[in-house]
Amino acid sequence: MKLTSKGRYAVMALADLARFDNINPVSLRDISLRQGISLDYLEQIFSKLRKKEIVQSVRGIQGGYILNKKAKEIKLNNIFDAVDEKVKTVKCKKESKKGCNGKLTKCLTHNLWDELENHINNFFNEKSLEDLVKDNSEKRI
Amino acid sequence: MKLTSKGRYAVMALADLARFDNINPVSLRDISLRQGISLDYLEQIFSKLRKKEIVQSVRGIQGGYILNKKAKEIKLNNIFDAVDEKVKTVKCKKESKKGCNGKLTKCLTHNLWDELENHINNFFNEKSLEDLVKDNSEKRI
DNA sequence: ATAAACCTGAGTAAAATAGTCAAGTATCAT
DNA sequence: ATGATACTTGACTATTTTACTCAGGTTTAT
Ligand code: FES
Ligand code: FES
């Protein structure tokens, strides 16, 4: 059970963006340099974030990205969703009537994994970008 | 973020074992048939479970495996540990002084991932095999 | 005009996963 | 004794996923 780079970098990059987007758009190049993430990879990630309306782009020179909502309103959940980092614990298709064994009953562990999935998603639903930035600025004092 | 087969099958197999180990050892062949898990794969898994003293083996005809502790005392945590299904959310080495960026400070998101890791592990620490079996026998009534 | 920066899609190397395969050894029922 | 059952071990491999890279655009401030 591990976090993938895509999810990790998306959150990292947005945390960076949230800290610096006060006045001007933030360029991916800057984020790339500050966070040590490949520029090409960032572009992939931000393309998805833009499509899900988490960020807005500003083209041209001096351009970059800005948050499309308040940091408080951007939950980790939204970010993960945008970059397709999904929490998947059950093996069966949830909406299907069939269990992972192909039978009509759910397997012995289905409920357990389902609980786990909820447990993890609760965490992601509660944490916002703001929490992240706050947490870090507090630490810097 | 997903669960791997190894972890999933380990828990599935042990849940099966916990339900049937009243009198006789349970053979992997039976578990394989009931749960639809490849016998060869089960052998890999149970080898690890035995080394971590979660199950005991009984060789020869009519042999199989039995739980080495009460179902109540076997936490998901122990199982996952045994089969090397580890929860890994931070990118850096935890004990290292360096962050994932190579710098001496931890990255913006380090604390977040650490919290997440704890959050997930709490779940695994609380759930026991007994919970699983109970949950399922209740459902069957 | 030109350089900074966004935008898009394809392609690929490496790692992890999810097994399979082969060749044993121990024990028990008969 | 002996054959069948079932555990034991280690190597091997196909598939999938991940984590990028690369190449070629388009937009816009200066
Ligand atoms: S995970 Fe849903 S039935 Fe097994
Ligand atoms: S994850 Fe620990 S420093 Fe980035």
GROMACS .gro file of C-alpha atoms (C1' of nucleotides) and ligand atoms in nm:
model
  350
    1MET     CA    1   0.000   0.000   0.000
    2LYS     CA    2   0.186   0.301  -0.108
    3LEU     CA    3   0.147   0.647  -0.238
    4THR     CA    4   0.253   0.702  -0.597
    5SER     CA    5   0.462   0.989  -0.726
    6LYS     CA    6   0.176   1.137  -0.916
    7GLY     CA    7  -0.035   1.190  -0.606
    8ARG     CA    8   0.260   1.294  -0.398
    9TYR     CA    9   0.390   1.544  -0.652
   10ALA     CA   10   0.046   1.689  -0.718
   11VAL     CA   11   0.003   1.772  -0.351
   12MET     CA   12   0.360   1.892  -0.316
   13ALA     CA   13   0.329   2.120  -0.616
   14LEU     CA   14  -0.003   2.263  -0.504
   15ALA     CA   15   0.132   2.325  -0.157
   16ASP     CA   16   0.415   2.517  -0.316
   17LEU     CA   17   0.171   2.703  -0.536
   18ALA     CA   18  -0.052   2.788  -0.244
   19ARG     CA   19   0.237   2.949  -0.065
   20PHE     CA   20   0.348   3.166  -0.352
   21ASP     CA   21   0.041   3.260  -0.550
   22ASN     CA   22  -0.034   3.578  -0.356
   23ILE     CA   23   0.023   3.817  -0.641
   24ASN     CA   24   0.155   3.659  -0.959
   25PRO     CA   25   0.096   3.328  -1.127
   26VAL     CA   26   0.356   3.071  -1.036
   27SER     CA   27   0.544   2.908  -1.319
   28LEU     CA   28   0.600   2.536  -1.332
   29ARG     CA   29   0.966   2.606  -1.380
   30ASP     CA   30   0.983   2.764  -1.037
   31ILE     CA   31   0.795   2.479  -0.877
   32SER     CA   32   1.019   2.236  -1.056
   33LEU     CA   33   1.328   2.403  -0.917
   34ARG     CA   34   1.198   2.450  -0.566
   35GLN     CA   35   1.051   2.104  -0.527
   36GLY     CA   36   1.287   1.904  -0.742
   37ILE     CA   37   1.020   1.765  -0.971
   38SER     CA   38   1.078   1.722  -1.344
   39LEU     CA   39   0.919   1.999  -1.546
   40ASP     CA   40   0.776   1.762  -1.804
   41TYR     CA   41   0.615   1.557  -1.534
   42LEU     CA   42   0.468   1.865  -1.370
   43GLU     CA   43   0.310   1.959  -1.698
   44GLN     CA   44   0.126   1.632  -1.712
   45ILE     CA   45   0.003   1.678  -1.360
   46PHE     CA   46  -0.109   2.036  -1.403
   47SER     CA   47  -0.290   1.953  -1.721
   48LYS     CA   48  -0.512   1.726  -1.515
   49LEU     CA   49  -0.547   1.972  -1.233
   50ARG     CA   50  -0.660   2.235  -1.477
   51LYS     CA   51  -0.916   2.008  -1.638
   52LYS     CA   52  -1.066   1.946  -1.296
   53GLU     CA   53  -1.067   2.320  -1.229
   54ILE     CA   54  -0.838   2.311  -0.934
   55VAL     CA   55  -0.598   2.555  -1.094
   56GLN     CA   56  -0.621   2.816  -1.367
   57SER     CA   57  -0.353   2.875  -1.623
   58VAL     CA   58  -0.216   3.206  -1.743
   59ARG     CA   59  -0.037   3.172  -2.073
   60GLY     CA   60   0.247   3.367  -2.216
   61ILE     CA   61   0.549   3.524  -2.060
   62GLN     CA   62   0.518   3.588  -1.688
   63GLY     CA   63   0.243   3.331  -1.692
   64GLY     CA   64   0.196   3.030  -1.472
   65TYR     CA   65  -0.078   2.881  -1.262
   66ILE     CA   66  -0.302   3.012  -0.988
   67LEU     CA   67  -0.542   2.835  -0.757
   68ASN     CA   68  -0.896   2.833  -0.884
   69LYS     CA   69  -1.050   2.813  -0.537
   70LYS     CA   70  -0.954   2.909  -0.187
   71ALA     CA   71  -0.694   2.681  -0.037
   72LYS     CA   72  -0.947   2.595   0.231
   73GLU     CA   73  -1.185   2.455  -0.025
   74ILE     CA   74  -0.936   2.232  -0.197
   75LYS     CA   75  -0.936   1.899  -0.020
   76LEU     CA   76  -0.674   1.633  -0.077
   77ASN     CA   77  -0.956   1.428  -0.207
   78ASN     CA   78  -1.011   1.665  -0.497
   79ILE     CA   79  -0.645   1.664  -0.583
   80PHE     CA   80  -0.611   1.288  -0.580
   81ASP     CA   81  -0.922   1.257  -0.782
   82ALA     CA   82  -0.791   1.492  -1.045
   83VAL     CA   83  -0.467   1.305  -1.099
   84ASP     CA   84  -0.630   0.961  -1.084
   85GLU     CA   85  -0.461   0.859  -0.764
   86LYS     CA   86  -0.744   0.650  -0.636
   87VAL     CA   87  -0.774   0.449  -0.321
   88LYS     CA   88  -0.862   0.099  -0.422
   89THR     CA   89  -0.887  -0.171  -0.161
   90VAL     CA   90  -1.166  -0.405  -0.268
   91LYS     CA   91  -1.093  -0.635  -0.555
   92CYS     CA   92  -1.445  -0.666  -0.689
   93LYS     CA   93  -1.630  -0.396  -0.876
   94LYS     CA   94  -1.826  -0.221  -0.606
   95GLU     CA   95  -2.143  -0.173  -0.803
   96SER     CA   96  -2.140  -0.530  -0.931
   97LYS     CA   97  -2.353  -0.790  -0.761
   98LYS     CA   98  -2.071  -1.039  -0.786
   99GLY     CA   99  -1.789  -1.082  -0.538
  100CYS     CA  100  -1.423  -1.097  -0.627
  101ASN     CA  101  -1.450  -1.475  -0.638
  102GLY     CA  102  -1.708  -1.456  -0.915
  103LYS     CA  103  -1.980  -1.584  -0.686
  104LEU     CA  104  -2.294  -1.397  -0.598
  105THR     CA  105  -2.188  -1.338  -0.238
  106LYS     CA  106  -1.921  -1.096  -0.132
  107CYS     CA  107  -1.601  -1.256  -0.007
  108LEU     CA  108  -1.505  -1.289   0.359
  109THR     CA  109  -1.295  -0.978   0.352
  110HIS     CA  110  -1.502  -0.748   0.136
  111ASN     CA  111  -1.649  -0.551   0.424
  112LEU     CA  112  -1.312  -0.510   0.582
  113TRP     CA  113  -1.157  -0.356   0.275
  114ASP     CA  114  -1.456  -0.137   0.230
  115GLU     CA  115  -1.419  -0.004   0.581
  116LEU     CA  116  -1.053   0.055   0.514
  117GLU     CA  117  -1.131   0.249   0.201
  118ASN     CA  118  -1.371   0.470   0.391
  119HIS     CA  119  -1.123   0.518   0.668
  120ILE     CA  120  -0.860   0.643   0.427
  121ASN     CA  121  -1.099   0.859   0.232
  122ASN     CA  122  -1.215   1.027   0.549
  123PHE     CA  123  -0.864   1.149   0.597
  124PHE     CA  124  -0.848   1.288   0.247
  125ASN     CA  125  -1.186   1.450   0.280
  126GLU     CA  126  -1.086   1.639   0.588
  127LYS     CA  127  -0.745   1.771   0.492
  128SER     CA  128  -0.731   2.083   0.283
  129LEU     CA  129  -0.448   2.262   0.114
  130GLU     CA  130  -0.483   2.534   0.372
  131ASP     CA  131  -0.411   2.289   0.651
  132LEU     CA  132  -0.089   2.203   0.476
  133VAL     CA  133   0.028   2.557   0.430
  134LYS     CA  134  -0.071   2.655   0.781
  135ASP     CA  135   0.100   2.359   0.929
  136ASN     CA  136   0.419   2.451   0.753
  137SER     CA  137   0.418   2.820   0.824
  138GLU     CA  138   0.363   2.746   1.190
  139LYS     CA  139   0.665   2.525   1.185
  140ARG     CA  140   0.875   2.800   1.036
  141ILE     CA  141   0.812   3.048   1.319
  142MET     CA  142  -0.287   0.372  -0.328
  143LYS     CA  143  -0.397   0.018  -0.348
  144LEU     CA  144  -0.389  -0.308  -0.168
  145THR     CA  145  -0.176  -0.577  -0.326
  146SER     CA  146  -0.276  -0.937  -0.377
  147LYS     CA  147  -0.029  -1.061  -0.126
  148GLY     CA  148  -0.181  -0.868   0.160
  149ARG     CA  149  -0.531  -0.934   0.043
  150TYR     CA  150  -0.482  -1.306   0.000
  151ALA     CA  151  -0.301  -1.340   0.330
  152VAL     CA  152  -0.595  -1.193   0.517
  153MET     CA  153  -0.847  -1.386   0.310
  154ALA     CA  154  -0.669  -1.713   0.369
  155LEU     CA  155  -0.634  -1.654   0.741
  156ALA     CA  156  -0.998  -1.561   0.770
  157ASP     CA  157  -1.082  -1.888   0.602
  158LEU     CA  158  -0.843  -2.071   0.830
  159ALA     CA  159  -0.986  -1.905   1.139
  160ARG     CA  160  -1.329  -2.027   1.050
  161PHE     CA  161  -1.233  -2.387   0.994
  162ASP     CA  162  -0.950  -2.465   1.230
  163ASN     CA  163  -1.169  -2.579   1.518
  164ILE     CA  164  -1.052  -2.939   1.519
  165ASN     CA  165  -0.819  -3.031   1.235
  166PRO     CA  166  -0.545  -2.847   1.054
  167VAL     CA  167  -0.666  -2.684   0.736
  168SER     CA  168  -0.484  -2.773   0.416
  169LEU     CA  169  -0.382  -2.509   0.168
  170ARG     CA  170  -0.556  -2.711  -0.098
  171ASP     CA  171  -0.887  -2.652   0.076
  172ILE     CA  172  -0.822  -2.284   0.117
  173SER     CA  173  -0.717  -2.265  -0.243
  174LEU     CA  174  -1.041  -2.421  -0.357
  175ARG     CA  175  -1.268  -2.227  -0.126
  176GLN     CA  176  -1.109  -1.888  -0.183
  177GLY     CA  177  -0.993  -1.926  -0.541
  178ILE     CA  178  -0.629  -1.854  -0.473
  179SER     CA  179  -0.350  -2.038  -0.653
  180LEU     CA  180  -0.200  -2.312  -0.439
  181ASP     CA  181   0.155  -2.219  -0.528
  182TYR     CA  182   0.093  -1.863  -0.431
  183LEU     CA  183  -0.062  -1.965  -0.102
  184GLU     CA  184   0.248  -2.162  -0.024
  185GLN     CA  185   0.463  -1.855  -0.059
  186ILE     CA  186   0.232  -1.664   0.167
  187PHE     CA  187   0.207  -1.927   0.435
  188SER     CA  188   0.579  -1.977   0.442
  189LYS     CA  189   0.607  -1.617   0.554
  190LEU     CA  190   0.322  -1.645   0.799
  191ARG     CA  191   0.488  -1.943   0.957
  192LYS     CA  192   0.822  -1.769   0.991
  193LYS     CA  193   0.650  -1.489   1.176
  194GLU     CA  194   0.474  -1.744   1.398
  195ILE     CA  195   0.125  -1.651   1.299
  196VAL     CA  196   0.047  -2.006   1.194
  197GLN     CA  197   0.188  -2.348   1.271
  198SER     CA  198   0.233  -2.619   1.014
  199VAL     CA  199   0.142  -2.983   1.051
  200ARG     CA  200   0.312  -3.198   0.791
  201GLY     CA  201   0.203  -3.520   0.630
  202ILE     CA  202  -0.132  -3.657   0.539
  203GLN     CA  203  -0.424  -3.487   0.707
  204GLY     CA  204  -0.184  -3.205   0.775
  205GLY     CA  205  -0.225  -2.837   0.710
  206TYR     CA  206  -0.199  -2.517   0.907
  207ILE     CA  207  -0.342  -2.398   1.236
  208LEU     CA  208  -0.342  -2.058   1.398
  209ASN     CA  209  -0.057  -2.010   1.639
  210LYS     CA  210  -0.244  -1.757   1.853
  211LYS     CA  211  -0.604  -1.675   1.932
  212ALA     CA  212  -0.782  -1.503   1.650
  213LYS     CA  213  -0.835  -1.211   1.881
  214GLU     CA  214  -0.463  -1.159   1.919
  215ILE     CA  215  -0.383  -1.161   1.551
  216LYS     CA  216  -0.414  -0.807   1.424
  217LEU     CA  217  -0.418  -0.716   1.059
  218ASN     CA  218  -0.102  -0.534   1.135
  219ASN     CA  219   0.078  -0.857   1.219
  220ILE     CA  220  -0.042  -1.022   0.904
  221PHE     CA  221   0.061  -0.740   0.677
  222ASP     CA  222   0.394  -0.723   0.845
  223ALA     CA  223   0.455  -1.091   0.790
  224VAL     CA  224   0.393  -1.080   0.418
  225ASP     CA  225   0.578  -0.750   0.368
  226GLU     CA  226   0.271  -0.553   0.274
  227LYS     CA  227   0.387  -0.230   0.422
  228VAL     CA  228   0.219   0.104   0.430
  229LYS     CA  229   0.459   0.352   0.282
  230THR     CA  230   0.353   0.710   0.231
  231VAL     CA  231   0.659   0.927   0.294
  232LYS     CA  232   0.926   0.929   0.028
  233CYS     CA  233   1.223   0.995   0.250
  234LYS     CA  234   1.378   0.749   0.489
  235LYS     CA  235   1.209   0.822   0.817
  236GLU     CA  236   1.512   0.782   1.034
  237SER     CA  237   1.731   0.991   0.805
  238LYS     CA  238   1.790   1.355   0.883
  239LYS     CA  239   1.745   1.439   0.519
  240GLY     CA  240   1.417   1.510   0.344
  241CYS     CA  241   1.305   1.356   0.019
  242ASN     CA  242   1.450   1.653  -0.163
  243GLY     CA  243   1.797   1.575  -0.033
  244LYS     CA  244   1.797   1.886   0.182
  245LEU     CA  245   1.828   1.890   0.557
  246THR     CA  246   1.471   2.005   0.610
  247LYS     CA  247   1.169   1.784   0.558
  248CYS     CA  248   0.957   1.868   0.256
  249LEU     CA  249   0.629   2.060   0.270
  250THR     CA  250   0.423   1.745   0.271
  251HIS     CA  251   0.624   1.518   0.495
  252ASN     CA  252   0.409   1.569   0.801
  253LEU     CA  253   0.096   1.511   0.603
  254TRP     CA  254   0.209   1.175   0.474
  255ASP     CA  255   0.326   1.079   0.814
  256GLU     CA  256  -0.014   1.154   0.959
  257LEU     CA  257  -0.170   0.950   0.682
  258GLU     CA  258   0.054   0.657   0.757
  259ASN     CA  259  -0.045   0.667   1.121
  260HIS     CA  260  -0.408   0.696   1.031
  261ILE     CA  261  -0.394   0.383   0.821
  262ASN     CA  262  -0.187   0.189   1.068
  263ASN     CA  263  -0.433   0.267   1.343
  264PHE     CA  264  -0.692   0.082   1.147
  265PHE     CA  265  -0.470  -0.219   1.104
  266ASN     CA  266  -0.374  -0.217   1.470
  267GLU     CA  267  -0.732  -0.230   1.583
  268LYS     CA  268  -0.875  -0.492   1.353
  269SER     CA  269  -0.820  -0.853   1.451
  270LEU     CA  270  -0.892  -1.176   1.273
  271GLU     CA  271  -1.167  -1.238   1.523
  272ASP     CA  272  -1.344  -0.921   1.416
  273LEU     CA  273  -1.344  -1.053   1.064
  274VAL     CA  274  -1.485  -1.391   1.148
  275LYS     CA  275  -1.743  -1.247   1.382
  276ASP     CA  276  -1.851  -0.992   1.131
  277ASN     CA  277  -1.908  -1.262   0.876
  278SER     CA  278  -2.088  -1.511   1.094
  279GLU     CA  279  -2.322  -1.237   1.206
  280LYS     CA  280  -2.402  -1.161   0.847
  281ARG     CA  281  -2.489  -1.520   0.781
  282ILE     CA  282  -2.761  -1.536   1.046
  283DA     C1'  283   1.019   3.929  -3.316
  284DT     C1'  284   1.140   3.657  -2.952
  285DA     C1'  285   1.159   3.437  -2.541
  286DA     C1'  286   0.894   3.259  -2.158
  287DA     C1'  287   0.569   2.968  -2.044
  288DC     C1'  288   0.175   2.679  -2.118
  289DC     C1'  289  -0.011   2.257  -2.391
  290DT     C1'  290  -0.049   1.781  -2.588
  291DG     C1'  291   0.031   1.320  -2.701
  292DA     C1'  292   0.321   0.953  -2.772
  293DG     C1'  293   0.675   0.658  -2.634
  294DT     C1'  294   0.974   0.392  -2.313
  295DA     C1'  295   1.283   0.207  -1.940
  296DA     C1'  296   1.261   0.034  -1.502
  297DA     C1'  297   1.036  -0.149  -1.119
  298DA     C1'  298   0.687  -0.400  -0.892
  299DT     C1'  299   0.346  -0.749  -0.897
  300DA     C1'  300   0.140  -1.175  -0.935
  301DG     C1'  301   0.201  -1.540  -1.016
  302DT     C1'  302   0.417  -2.035  -1.218
  303DC     C1'  303   0.736  -2.421  -1.213
  304DA     C1'  304   1.032  -2.767  -1.043
  305DA     C1'  305   1.221  -3.044  -0.717
  306DG     C1'  306   1.219  -3.163  -0.308
  307DT     C1'  307   1.097  -3.354   0.242
  308DA     C1'  308   0.801  -3.513   0.625
  309DT     C1'  309   0.423  -3.776   0.796
  310DC     C1'  310   0.054  -4.088   0.821
  311DA     C1'  311  -0.296  -4.440   0.679
  312DT     C1'  312  -0.295  -4.874   0.525
  313DA     C1'  313   0.715  -5.059   0.374
  314DT     C1'  314   0.488  -4.764   0.064
  315DG     C1'  315   0.216  -4.448  -0.153
  316DA     C1'  316  -0.050  -4.042  -0.105
  317DT     C1'  317  -0.098  -3.612   0.100
  318DA     C1'  318   0.065  -3.197   0.209
  319DC     C1'  319   0.424  -2.889   0.359
  320DT     C1'  320   0.901  -2.653   0.187
  321DT     C1'  321   1.207  -2.392  -0.091
  322DG     C1'  322   1.397  -2.131  -0.446
  323DA     C1'  323   1.422  -1.982  -0.894
  324DC     C1'  324   1.203  -1.802  -1.285
  325DT     C1'  325   0.884  -1.520  -1.583
  326DA     C1'  326   0.499  -1.265  -1.793
  327DT     C1'  327   0.227  -0.877  -1.713
  328DT     C1'  328   0.121  -0.449  -1.541
  329DT     C1'  329   0.215  -0.020  -1.345
  330DT     C1'  330   0.494   0.358  -1.269
  331DA     C1'  331   0.758   0.734  -1.362
  332DC     C1'  332   0.912   0.947  -1.626
  333DT     C1'  333   1.123   1.156  -2.121
  334DC     C1'  334   1.079   1.354  -2.577
  335DA     C1'  335   0.914   1.616  -2.952
  336DG     C1'  336   0.654   1.932  -3.122
  337DG     C1'  337   0.334   2.257  -3.075
  338DT     C1'  338   0.048   2.749  -2.912
  339DT     C1'  339  -0.011   3.181  -2.655
  340DT     C1'  340   0.125   3.632  -2.499
  341DA     C1'  341   0.412   4.015  -2.263
  342DT     C1'  342   0.778   4.290  -2.382
  343FES     S1  343  -1.338  -0.773  -0.239
  343FES    FE1  344  -1.548  -0.751  -0.284
  343FES     S2  345  -1.606  -0.957  -0.285
  343FES    FE2  346  -1.397  -0.982  -0.241
  344FES     S1  347   0.844   1.284   0.239
  344FES    FE1  348   0.979   1.312   0.404
  344FES     S2  349   1.080   1.491   0.339
  344FES    FE2  350   0.946   1.463   0.173
   0.00000   0.00000   0.00000
